[in-house]
Coordinates of C-alpha atoms in Angstrom, one line a residue:
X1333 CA -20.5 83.7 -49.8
X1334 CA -20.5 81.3 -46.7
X1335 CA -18.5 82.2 -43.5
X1336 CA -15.4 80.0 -42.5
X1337 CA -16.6 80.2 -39.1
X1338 CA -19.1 77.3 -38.8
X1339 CA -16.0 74.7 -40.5
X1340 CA -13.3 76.2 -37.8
X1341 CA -15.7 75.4 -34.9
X1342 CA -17.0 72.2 -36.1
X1343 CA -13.3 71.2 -36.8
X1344 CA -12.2 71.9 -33.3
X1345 CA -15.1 70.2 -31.6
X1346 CA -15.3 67.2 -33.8
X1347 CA -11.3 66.8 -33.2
X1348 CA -11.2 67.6 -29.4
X1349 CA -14.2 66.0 -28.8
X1350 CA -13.3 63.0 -30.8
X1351 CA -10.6 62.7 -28.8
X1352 CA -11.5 63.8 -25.2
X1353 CA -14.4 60.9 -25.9
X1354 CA -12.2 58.3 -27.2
X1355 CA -10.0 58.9 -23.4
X1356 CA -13.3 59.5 -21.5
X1357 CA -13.3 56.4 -20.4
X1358 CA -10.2 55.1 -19.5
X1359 CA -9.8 58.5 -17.4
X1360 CA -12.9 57.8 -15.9
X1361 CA -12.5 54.5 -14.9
X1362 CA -8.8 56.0 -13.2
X1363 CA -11.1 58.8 -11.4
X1364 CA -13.2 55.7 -9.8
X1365 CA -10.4 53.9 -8.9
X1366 CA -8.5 56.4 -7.2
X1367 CA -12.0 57.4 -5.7
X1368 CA -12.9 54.2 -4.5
X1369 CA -9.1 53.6 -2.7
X1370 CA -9.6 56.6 -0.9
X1371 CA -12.9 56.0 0.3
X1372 CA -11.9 52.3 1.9
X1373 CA -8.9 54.2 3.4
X1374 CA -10.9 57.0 4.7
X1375 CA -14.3 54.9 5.3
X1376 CA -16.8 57.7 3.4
X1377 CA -17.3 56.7 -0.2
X1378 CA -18.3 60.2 -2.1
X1379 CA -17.7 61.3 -5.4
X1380 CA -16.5 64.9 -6.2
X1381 CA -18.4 67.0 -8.5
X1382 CA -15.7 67.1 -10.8
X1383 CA -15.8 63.4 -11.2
X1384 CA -19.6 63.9 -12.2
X1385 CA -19.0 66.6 -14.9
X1386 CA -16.1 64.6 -15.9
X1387 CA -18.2 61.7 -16.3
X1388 CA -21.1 62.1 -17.4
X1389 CA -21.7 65.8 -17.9
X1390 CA -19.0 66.7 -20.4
X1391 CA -19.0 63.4 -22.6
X1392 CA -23.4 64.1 -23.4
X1393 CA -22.3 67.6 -23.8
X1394 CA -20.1 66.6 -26.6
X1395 CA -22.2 64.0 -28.0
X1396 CA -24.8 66.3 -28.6
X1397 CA -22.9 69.4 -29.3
X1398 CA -21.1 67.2 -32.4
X1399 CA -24.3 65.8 -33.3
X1400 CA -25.7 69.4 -33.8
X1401 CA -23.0 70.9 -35.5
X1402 CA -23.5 67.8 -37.8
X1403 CA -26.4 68.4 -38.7
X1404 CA -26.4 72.6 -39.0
X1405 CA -22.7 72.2 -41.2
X1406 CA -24.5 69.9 -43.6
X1407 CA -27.6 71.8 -43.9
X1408 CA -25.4 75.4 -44.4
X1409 CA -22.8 73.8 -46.8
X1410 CA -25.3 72.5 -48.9
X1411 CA -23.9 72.6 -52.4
X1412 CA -21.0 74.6 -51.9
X1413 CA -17.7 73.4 -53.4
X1414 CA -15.5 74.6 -50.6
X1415 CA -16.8 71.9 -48.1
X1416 CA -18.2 68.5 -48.8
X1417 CA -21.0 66.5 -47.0
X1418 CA -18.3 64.1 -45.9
X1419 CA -17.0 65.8 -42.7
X1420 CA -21.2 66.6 -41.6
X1421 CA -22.0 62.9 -42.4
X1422 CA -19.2 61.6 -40.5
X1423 CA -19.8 64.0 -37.2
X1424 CA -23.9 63.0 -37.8
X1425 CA -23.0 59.2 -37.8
X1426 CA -20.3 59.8 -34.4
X1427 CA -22.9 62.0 -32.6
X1428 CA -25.9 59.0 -33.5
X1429 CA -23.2 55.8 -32.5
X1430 CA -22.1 58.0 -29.3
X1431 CA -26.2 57.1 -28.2
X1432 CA -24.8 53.6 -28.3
X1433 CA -22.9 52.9 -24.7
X1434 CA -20.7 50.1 -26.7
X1435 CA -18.9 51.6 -29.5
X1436 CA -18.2 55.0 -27.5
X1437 CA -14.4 54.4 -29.6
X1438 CA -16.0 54.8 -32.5
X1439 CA -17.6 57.8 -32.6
X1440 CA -14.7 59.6 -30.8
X1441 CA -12.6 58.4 -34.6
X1442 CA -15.7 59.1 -36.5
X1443 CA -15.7 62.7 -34.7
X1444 CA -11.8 62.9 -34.9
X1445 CA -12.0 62.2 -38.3
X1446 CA -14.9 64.6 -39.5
X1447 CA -13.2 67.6 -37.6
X1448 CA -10.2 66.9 -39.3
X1449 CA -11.8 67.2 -42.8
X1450 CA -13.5 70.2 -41.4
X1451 CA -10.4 72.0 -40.4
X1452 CA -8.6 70.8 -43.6
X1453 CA -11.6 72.7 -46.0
X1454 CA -10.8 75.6 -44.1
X1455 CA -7.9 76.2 -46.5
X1456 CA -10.2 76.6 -49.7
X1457 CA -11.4 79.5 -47.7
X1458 CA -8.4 81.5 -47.8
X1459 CA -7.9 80.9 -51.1
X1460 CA -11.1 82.0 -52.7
X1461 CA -11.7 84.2 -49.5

């Protein structure tokens, strides 16, 4: 019998993920703002480290970290009826488009999307479970 546990924490990552990298850059572009008005006022342009793990830290973090559970989901839920393949595929395909700097809005759907199905599977689980 397969555990629930691999579907709860894909779910969670594909949906906060999806939806901390579908933000990630309109937050980020308000960190450089704020940074660069303070730097003309104060004269010493720096950036903070949270604005680098911010950034660019925790955005390839998740990317690959949704990626992975992609892939591991669809490889342990192979051919059992309790999860299908379309919550993997779709958090495979948003961890391969989030390589693409363009269409970063798309994977964060295609992520929030895919941890959604994950986290709705989880109730065949308790049912059978």
């Amino acid at each position: 019998m397969k555990s629930k546990a691999l579907a709860l924490y894909s779910g969670i990552v594909g949906l906060v993920g999806g939806l901390y990298l579908l933000i990630a850059p309109f937050l980020l572009l308000a960190v450089f703002v704020s940074t660069a008005a303070t730097a003309t006022a104060t004269q010493s342009p720096e950036l903070t480290a949270s604005t680098t793990v911010a950034g660019v830290l925790l955005p390839t973090v998740l990317k690959i970290a949704i990626l992975v559970l992609g892939i591991v989901a669809i490889v342990y839920y192979k051919g059992e009826s309790r999860v299908g393949s379309a919550p993997s595929v779709l958090l495979i395909v948003g961890g391969a488009v989030g390589l693409i700097p363009v269409l970063g809005w798309v994977r964060g759907i295609l992520a929030i999307i895919g941890g959604s199905l994950f986290l709705g599977s989880l109730k065949k689980f308790k049912v059978e479970g």
